[in-house]
Every structure is written in C-alpha cells, then in structure tokens.
PDB file of C-alpha atoms in Angstrom:
ATOM      1  CA  MET A1298     108.876  88.583  95.882  1.00 91.00           C
ATOM      2  CA  LYS A1299     106.211  91.527  96.533  1.00 95.00           C
ATOM      3  CA  LYS A1300     106.375  93.071  99.829  1.00 97.00           C
ATOM      4  CA  ARG A1301     104.232  96.264  99.241  1.00 98.00           C
ATOM      5  CA  PHE A1302     101.013  96.732  97.550  1.00 98.00           C
ATOM      6  CA  ILE A1303      99.399  99.842  96.410  1.00 98.00           C
ATOM      7  CA  PHE A1304      95.924 100.365  95.750  1.00 98.00           C
ATOM      8  CA  ASP A1305      93.981 102.966  94.338  1.00 98.00           C
ATOM      9  CA  LEU A1306      90.876 103.946  96.520  1.00 98.00           C
ATOM     10  CA  ASP A1307      87.876 105.151  94.280  1.00 97.00           C
ATOM     11  CA  GLY A1308      85.996 102.347  92.006  1.00 96.00           C
ATOM     12  CA  THR A1309      88.919  99.760  93.421  1.00 98.00           C
ATOM     13  CA  LEU A1310      88.297  99.724  97.510  1.00 98.00           C
ATOM     14  CA  LEU A1311      85.266 102.096  97.817  1.00 98.00           C
ATOM     15  CA  THR A1312      82.572 102.856  95.381  1.00 96.00           C
ATOM     16  CA  SER A1313      80.227 105.884  96.063  1.00 93.00           C
ATOM     17  CA  ASP A1314      77.184 107.419  94.133  1.00 91.00           C
ATOM     18  CA  TYR A1315      78.494 110.844  94.636  1.00 92.00           C
ATOM     19  CA  HIS A1316      74.831 111.764  95.966  1.00 93.00           C
ATOM     20  CA  LEU A1317      76.262 114.145  98.384  1.00 94.00           C
ATOM     21  CA  GLU A1318      78.262 116.221  96.295  1.00 94.00           C
ATOM     22  CA  ARG A1319      75.415 116.393  93.722  1.00 95.00           C
ATOM     23  CA  GLU A1320      73.135 117.699  96.614  1.00 96.00           C
ATOM     24  CA  LEU A1321      75.801 120.122  97.296  1.00 96.00           C
ATOM     25  CA  PHE A1322      76.241 121.787  94.040  1.00 97.00           C
ATOM     26  CA  THR A1323      72.213 121.583  93.576  1.00 96.00           C
ATOM     27  CA  ASP A1324      71.563 123.505  96.650  1.00 97.00           C
ATOM     28  CA  LEU A1325      74.517 125.987  95.854  1.00 96.00           C
ATOM     29  CA  TYR A1326      73.643 126.449  92.319  1.00 96.00           C
ATOM     30  CA  GLY A1327      70.401 124.911  91.362  1.00 96.00           C
ATOM     31  CA  GLU A1328      69.709 124.279  87.730  1.00 94.00           C
ATOM     32  CA  GLU A1329      72.781 125.894  86.719  1.00 94.00           C
ATOM     33  CA  ALA A1330      74.500 122.956  88.410  1.00 94.00           C
ATOM     34  CA  ARG A1331      73.009 120.093  85.931  1.00 95.00           C
ATOM     35  CA  ASP A1332      76.008 120.525  83.387  1.00 95.00           C
ATOM     36  CA  PHE A1333      78.611 120.636  86.024  1.00 96.00           C
ATOM     37  CA  ILE A1334      77.208 117.598  88.116  1.00 95.00           C
ATOM     38  CA  SER A1335      77.152 115.543  85.077  1.00 95.00           C
ATOM     39  CA  ASN A1336      80.551 116.549  83.657  1.00 96.00           C
ATOM     40  CA  VAL A1337      82.440 116.750  86.942  1.00 96.00           C
ATOM     41  CA  GLY A1338      84.690 113.757  85.919  1.00 95.00           C
ATOM     42  CA  PHE A1339      85.363 114.892  82.672  1.00 96.00           C
ATOM     43  CA  TYR A1340      86.753 118.670  84.263  1.00 97.00           C
ATOM     44  CA  LEU A1341      88.680 116.854  86.963  1.00 97.00           C
ATOM     45  CA  ASP A1342      90.496 114.561  84.447  1.00 97.00           C
ATOM     46  CA  GLU A1343      91.269 117.623  82.590  1.00 98.00           C
ATOM     47  CA  TYR A1344      92.389 119.649  85.657  1.00 98.00           C
ATOM     48  CA  GLU A1345      94.967 116.581  86.378  1.00 98.00           C
ATOM     49  CA  SER A1346      96.539 116.408  82.921  1.00 97.00           C
ATOM     50  CA  LEU A1347      97.121 120.261  83.455  1.00 97.00           C
ATOM     51  CA  PHE A1348      98.285 120.121  87.022  1.00 98.00           C
ATOM     52  CA  SER A1349     100.601 117.850  89.529  1.00 98.00           C
ATOM     53  CA  SER A1350      98.642 118.225  92.560  1.00 98.00           C
ATOM     54  CA  TYR A1351      95.348 119.203  93.527  1.00 98.00           C
ATOM     55  CA  ASP A1352      95.267 122.690  95.447  1.00 98.00           C
ATOM     56  CA  VAL A1353      92.175 123.976  96.565  1.00 98.00           C
ATOM     57  CA  GLU A1354      93.000 127.742  95.315  1.00 98.00           C
ATOM     58  CA  ILE A1355      93.982 126.401  91.979  1.00 98.00           C
ATOM     59  CA  LEU A1356      91.012 124.112  90.935  1.00 98.00           C
ATOM     60  CA  SER A1357      88.607 126.760  92.346  1.00 98.00           C
ATOM     61  CA  CYS A1358      90.050 129.221  89.892  1.00 98.00           C
ATOM     62  CA  TYR A1359      90.088 126.479  87.290  1.00 98.00           C
ATOM     63  CA  LEU A1360      86.541 125.305  87.815  1.00 98.00           C
ATOM     64  CA  LYS A1361      85.196 128.710  88.239  1.00 97.00           C
ATOM     65  CA  GLY A1362      86.603 129.742  84.595  1.00 96.00           C
ATOM     66  CA  ARG A1363      86.033 126.442  83.285  1.00 95.00           C
ATOM     67  CA  THR A1364      82.100 126.403  84.181  1.00 96.00           C
ATOM     68  CA  GLY A1365      81.391 129.737  84.655  1.00 95.00           C
ATOM     69  CA  LEU A1366      79.986 128.830  87.985  1.00 97.00           C
ATOM     70  CA  PRO A1367      80.847 130.880  91.046  1.00 97.00           C
ATOM     71  CA  ILE A1368      83.156 128.074  92.732  1.00 97.00           C
ATOM     72  CA  THR A1369      84.848 129.616  95.629  1.00 97.00           C
ATOM     73  CA  ASP A1370      87.854 127.688  97.747  1.00 98.00           C
ATOM     74  CA  ASP A1371      84.862 127.605 100.677  1.00 98.00           C
ATOM     75  CA  VAL A1372      82.914 125.865  98.165  1.00 98.00           C
ATOM     76  CA  ILE A1373      86.048 123.244  97.509  1.00 98.00           C
ATOM     77  CA  ARG A1374      86.356 122.753 101.178  1.00 98.00           C
ATOM     78  CA  GLU A1375      83.126 122.254 101.616  1.00 97.00           C
ATOM     79  CA  TRP A1376      83.321 119.110  98.900  1.00 97.00           C
ATOM     80  CA  ILE A1377      86.210 118.044 100.530  1.00 97.00           C
ATOM     81  CA  SER A1378      84.369 117.872 103.726  1.00 96.00           C
ATOM     82  CA  ILE A1379      81.104 116.247 102.541  1.00 95.00           C
ATOM     83  CA  THR A1380      82.786 113.335 100.504  1.00 95.00           C
ATOM     84  CA  GLY A1381      84.580 112.749 103.435  1.00 95.00           C
ATOM     85  CA  ASP A1382      81.608 112.033 105.052  1.00 93.00           C
ATOM     86  CA  ASP A1383      80.554 109.449 102.396  1.00 91.00           C
ATOM     87  CA  PRO A1384      82.862 106.119 102.270  1.00 89.00           C
ATOM     88  CA  GLY A1385      80.523 104.594  99.887  1.00 92.00           C
ATOM     89  CA  VAL A1386      80.406 100.738  99.260  1.00 96.00           C
ATOM     90  CA  MET A1387      83.193  98.686  99.897  1.00 97.00           C
ATOM     91  CA  GLU A1388      83.840  96.523  96.941  1.00 97.00           C
ATOM     92  CA  GLU A1389      83.605  92.607  97.135  1.00 95.00           C
ATOM     93  CA  GLY A1390      86.820  90.759  98.690  1.00 96.00           C
ATOM     94  CA  VAL A1391      88.424  93.950  99.417  1.00 98.00           C
ATOM     95  CA  LEU A1392      88.392  93.276 103.542  1.00 97.00           C
ATOM     96  CA  ASP A1393      89.200  89.587 102.962  1.00 96.00           C
ATOM     97  CA  THR A1394      92.097  90.584 100.850  1.00 98.00           C
ATOM     98  CA  PHE A1395      93.757  93.202 103.268  1.00 98.00           C
ATOM     99  CA  GLU A1396      93.435  90.437 105.939  1.00 97.00           C
ATOM    100  CA  TYR A1397      95.278  88.227 103.992  1.00 97.00           C
ATOM    101  CA  LEU A1398      97.964  90.627 103.223  1.00 97.00           C
ATOM    102  CA  LYS A1399      98.341  91.768 106.609  1.00 97.00           C
ATOM    103  CA  SER A1400      98.629  88.153 107.814  1.00 96.00           C
ATOM    104  CA  ARG A1401     101.442  87.668 105.553  1.00 96.00           C
ATOM    105  CA  ASP A1402     103.381  91.160 106.890  1.00 97.00           C
ATOM    106  CA  TYR A1403     102.709  92.642 103.294  1.00 97.00           C
ATOM    107  CA  SER A1404     102.722  96.258 103.445  1.00 98.00           C
ATOM    108  CA  ILE A1405      99.583  98.054 101.953  1.00 98.00           C
ATOM    109  CA  ALA A1406      99.481 101.781 100.680  1.00 98.00           C
ATOM    110  CA  VAL A1407      97.068 103.597  99.283  1.00 98.00           C
ATOM    111  CA  LEU A1408      97.291 105.911  96.116  1.00 98.00           C
ATOM    112  CA  THR A1409      94.708 108.185  95.255  1.00 98.00           C
ATOM    113  CA  ASN A1410      94.013 111.252  93.327  1.00 98.00           C
ATOM    114  CA  TRP A1411      91.543 113.143  95.664  1.00 97.00           C
ATOM    115  CA  PHE A1412      92.419 115.331  98.678  1.00 98.00           C
ATOM    116  CA  LEU A1413      93.653 113.361 101.748  1.00 98.00           C
ATOM    117  CA  ASP A1414      91.558 114.981 104.163  1.00 97.00           C
ATOM    118  CA  SER A1415      88.412 113.405 102.555  1.00 97.00           C
ATOM    119  CA  GLN A1416      90.018 110.010 101.851  1.00 98.00           C
ATOM    120  CA  LYS A1417      91.301 109.132 105.399  1.00 97.00           C
ATOM    121  CA  PRO A1418      87.609 109.651 107.152  1.00 97.00           C
ATOM    122  CA  ARG A1419      86.305 107.272 104.101  1.00 97.00           C
ATOM    123  CA  LEU A1420      88.727 104.463 104.946  1.00 98.00           C
ATOM    124  CA  ARG A1421      88.446 105.184 108.730  1.00 97.00           C
ATOM    125  CA  ASP A1422      84.765 104.876 108.541  1.00 96.00           C
ATOM    126  CA  SER A1423      84.922 101.684 106.225  1.00 96.00           C
ATOM    127  CA  GLY A1424      86.974  99.676 108.671  1.00 97.00           C
ATOM    128  CA  LEU A1425      89.829  99.714 106.197  1.00 98.00           C
ATOM    129  CA  LEU A1426      92.375 102.259 107.747  1.00 98.00           C
ATOM    130  CA  GLU A1427      94.097 100.003 110.328  1.00 98.00           C
ATOM    131  CA  TYR A1428      95.295  97.799 107.791  1.00 98.00           C
ATOM    132  CA  VAL A1429      96.960 100.762 105.507  1.00 98.00           C
ATOM    133  CA  ASP A1430     100.989 101.570 105.995  1.00 98.00           C
ATOM    134  CA  GLU A1431     100.532 105.430 104.279  1.00 98.00           C
ATOM    135  CA  ILE A1432      98.200 107.192 102.176  1.00 98.00           C
ATOM    136  CA  TYR A1433      99.485 109.080  99.298  1.00 98.00           C
ATOM    137  CA  ALA A1434      96.890 111.661  97.918  1.00 98.00           C
ATOM    138  CA  GLY A1435      96.518 113.888  95.223  1.00 98.00           C
ATOM    139  CA  ASP A1436      97.072 117.109  97.046  1.00 96.00           C
ATOM    140  CA  THR A1437     100.663 115.839  97.006  1.00 97.00           C
ATOM    141  CA  ILE A1438     101.101 114.525  93.552  1.00 97.00           C
ATOM    142  CA  LEU A1439      98.907 113.208  91.041  1.00 98.00           C
ATOM    143  CA  LYS A1440      98.696 109.918  89.122  1.00 98.00           C
ATOM    144  CA  PRO A1441      99.909 109.115  86.435  1.00 97.00           C
ATOM    145  CA  ARG A1442     102.971 110.941  87.124  1.00 98.00           C
ATOM    146  CA  LYS A1443     106.232 109.403  87.932  1.00 98.00           C
ATOM    147  CA  GLU A1444     106.699 110.949  91.205  1.00 98.00           C
ATOM    148  CA  ALA A1445     103.475 109.476  92.446  1.00 98.00           C
ATOM    149  CA  TYR A1446     104.206 105.894  91.803  1.00 98.00           C
ATOM    150  CA  LEU A1447     107.803 106.397  93.516  1.00 98.00           C
ATOM    151  CA  ALA A1448     106.578 108.161  96.609  1.00 98.00           C
ATOM    152  CA  SER A1449     104.007 105.243  96.901  1.00 98.00           C
ATOM    153  CA  LYS A1450     106.811 102.420  97.134  1.00 97.00           C
ATOM    154  CA  LYS A1451     108.441 104.220  99.866  1.00 96.00           C
ATOM    155  CA  HIS A1452     111.470 102.461 100.696  1.00 96.00           C
ATOM    156  CA  TYR A1453     110.743  99.366  98.991  1.00 98.00           C
ATOM    157  CA  ARG A1454     112.524  98.362  95.459  1.00 98.00           C
ATOM    158  CA  THR A1455     110.402  99.011  92.186  1.00 98.00           C
ATOM    159  CA  ARG A1456     110.171  94.965  91.671  1.00 97.00           C
ATOM    160  CA  GLU A1457     108.797  94.411  95.570  1.00 98.00           C
ATOM    161  CA  CYS A1458     105.795  96.631  94.692  1.00 98.00           C
ATOM    162  CA  VAL A1459     102.382  95.956  92.713  1.00 98.00           C
ATOM    163  CA  VAL A1460      99.930  98.747  91.905  1.00 98.00           C
ATOM    164  CA  ILE A1461      96.299  97.290  92.015  1.00 98.00           C
ATOM    165  CA  GLY A1462      93.285  99.755  90.478  1.00 98.00           C
ATOM    166  CA  ASP A1463      90.465 100.402  88.198  1.00 96.00           C
ATOM    167  CA  GLN A1464      91.843 102.949  85.712  1.00 96.00           C
ATOM    168  CA  LEU A1465      93.625 101.595  82.868  1.00 95.00           C
ATOM    169  CA  ASP A1466      95.886 104.880  82.515  1.00 96.00           C
ATOM    170  CA  LYS A1467      96.623 105.977  86.037  1.00 97.00           C
ATOM    171  CA  ASP A1468      96.232 102.386  87.773  1.00 98.00           C
ATOM    172  CA  TYR A1469      98.080  99.905  85.070  1.00 97.00           C
ATOM    173  CA  ILE A1470      99.557 101.630  82.323  1.00 96.00           C
ATOM    174  CA  GLY A1471     100.924 104.539  84.280  1.00 97.00           C
ATOM    175  CA  PRO A1472     102.899 102.290  86.927  1.00 98.00           C
ATOM    176  CA  ARG A1473     104.295 100.084  84.112  1.00 97.00           C
ATOM    177  CA  LYS A1474     105.856 102.702  82.591  1.00 97.00           C
ATOM    178  CA  TYR A1475     108.039 103.415  85.489  1.00 97.00           C
ATOM    179  CA  GLY A1476     108.812  99.805  86.323  1.00 97.00           C
ATOM    180  CA  PHE A1477     105.956  98.444  88.855  1.00 98.00           C
ATOM    181  CA  ASP A1478     103.937  95.737  87.996  1.00 97.00           C
ATOM    182  CA  SER A1479     100.245  96.432  88.133  1.00 97.00           C
ATOM    183  CA  VAL A1480      97.026  94.539  88.138  1.00 97.00           C
ATOM    184  CA  LEU A1481      94.026  96.235  86.213  1.00 96.00           C
ATOM    185  CA  TYR A1482      90.429  95.709  88.470  1.00 96.00           C
ATOM    186  CA  ASP A1483      88.149  95.140  85.644  1.00 94.00           C
ATOM    187  CA  LYS A1484      85.130  93.974  87.378  1.00 93.00           C
ATOM    188  CA  ASN A1485      83.261  94.375  84.252  1.00 90.00           C
ATOM    189  CA  ASP A1486      85.594  92.649  82.052  1.00 88.00           C
ATOM    190  CA  ARG A1487      85.504  95.385  79.792  1.00 85.00           C
ATOM    191  CA  GLN A1488      89.393  95.915  78.941  1.00 73.00           C
ATOM    192  CA  HIS A1489      91.668  93.913  76.772  1.00 77.00           C
ATOM    193  CA  LYS A1490      92.122  90.293  77.420  1.00 76.00           C
ATOM    194  CA  ASN A1491      95.944  90.725  76.864  1.00 86.00           C
ATOM    195  CA  ILE A1492      96.600  92.650  80.421  1.00 93.00           C
ATOM    196  CA  VAL A1493      96.887  91.434  83.807  1.00 94.00           C
ATOM    197  CA  LYS A1494      93.444  91.697  85.428  1.00 95.00           C
ATOM    198  CA  VAL A1495      91.012  90.886  88.090  1.00 95.00           C
ATOM    199  CA  LYS A1496      87.273  90.604  88.285  1.00 95.00           C
ATOM    200  CA  LYS A1497      87.331  90.681  91.926  1.00 96.00           C
ATOM    201  CA  ILE A1498      89.789  92.210  94.570  1.00 97.00           C
ATOM    202  CA  ASN A1499      90.049  88.984  96.122  1.00 96.00           C
ATOM    203  CA  GLU A1500      91.730  87.299  93.163  1.00 96.00           C
ATOM    204  CA  ILE A1501      94.853  88.834  94.657  1.00 94.00           C
ATOM    205  CA  MET A1502      95.025  86.402  97.080  1.00 92.00           C
ATOM    206  CA  LYS A1503      95.621  83.605  94.361  1.00 90.00           C
ATOM    207  CA  ARG A1504      98.328  85.542  92.829  1.00 88.00           C
ATOM    208  CA  TYR A1505     100.782  86.715  95.644  1.00 87.00           C
TER     209      TYR A1505
END
C-alpha cells in the first residue's frame, strides 16, 4: 500500500514561461544573453550531471566559464529570487489530486532540482504548500542521484512511495533504479507506451 507521493515540481505541478529570468539576463547582458537564454536548460542539465547539488558559487563559476558571461554570485542570487516570484501556471488536476491524497491521509513531498528559496515561495503562492509535508530541493541533492530519492522517502519504506514527474530520466527511470514505483507525467503522450504514465495528474486518483 502506498503512503507517500513524491512529486516533481517544474513541468509537473507548476509550469512557467520563465519570462522573468529572460528579462533579468537581457537587462544584464543585452544581445549577449540571447545564446544563454536559448540554452539555459542545456547548461543546467550539464551542471546537474557534474555536481551533486546546486551551490551559488559553484554555479556562477561554472556558468561564467561555460558561457563567457560575467555571471556572478549576486546574479545567481537574483535569479533565485525572481524565479521565486513566478509561480507560473498550475497543471490541470493538481489541486484536486492533492486534496484527494490528503483526504486519504497520504503524505505528499516535493522533490525538485532547483533551489529551495525559489521553489517554496512558488508552492506557497500557488496554494499548494499547505498540502506538502516536505520539500527536497537541489541545493541539498540533485536527481537522479540515489540520495535524492532516499531522502525524499523520509521514514517511509521504499515500496510505500511513488515518484511522479515529467522527466523520463529523473522522475521515472531514476527512482525505479533504486526500487521506487514511479509514474511519468506525459501530458503530450510522447513517451513509449510500455511505461507507467498519465496524461493528467488527476489520473493518479484512479490508480491509488
């Protein structure tokens, strides 16, 4: 029997168009920011493959060396701050699912790869924080490392937990490698059919 549901955040619970961070880097670097803005996801994925957690100083040094832009520690802190101001749009069915899980006394955790100081305000402003028991963020440990999944289960047994998220490697394959059940949130139905997935988050209610 499942007792704990561990959700990814970006692209699973909330989705942003990242306009605030685009504005930040354009204001700071002008036309030179264009390539960075277009490839920021790639740079962050690369960072996450190299380092076990997000650290302001390490991230600024890495991005500065990778892009040639003068990305200082203060720029990273401003980035964290402005992304925390943008909860984005809640994915369809999320609130209903959280209300359902709590009504059945399930535990809800969030496992995200970005900074806690950014993600907690987003959950609060979207109205989801009141349903969440714990948040595990990337400035402690990054998915898909084993330690991230083990931390997020808290005192629950691995078999009592299920991980739900939109990234195949970090939210589906990763946790399964370490004994967790997982469900891929695949709203555009792009991934292979021979995996456990849902097109809407509220389909979770039919499974558990």
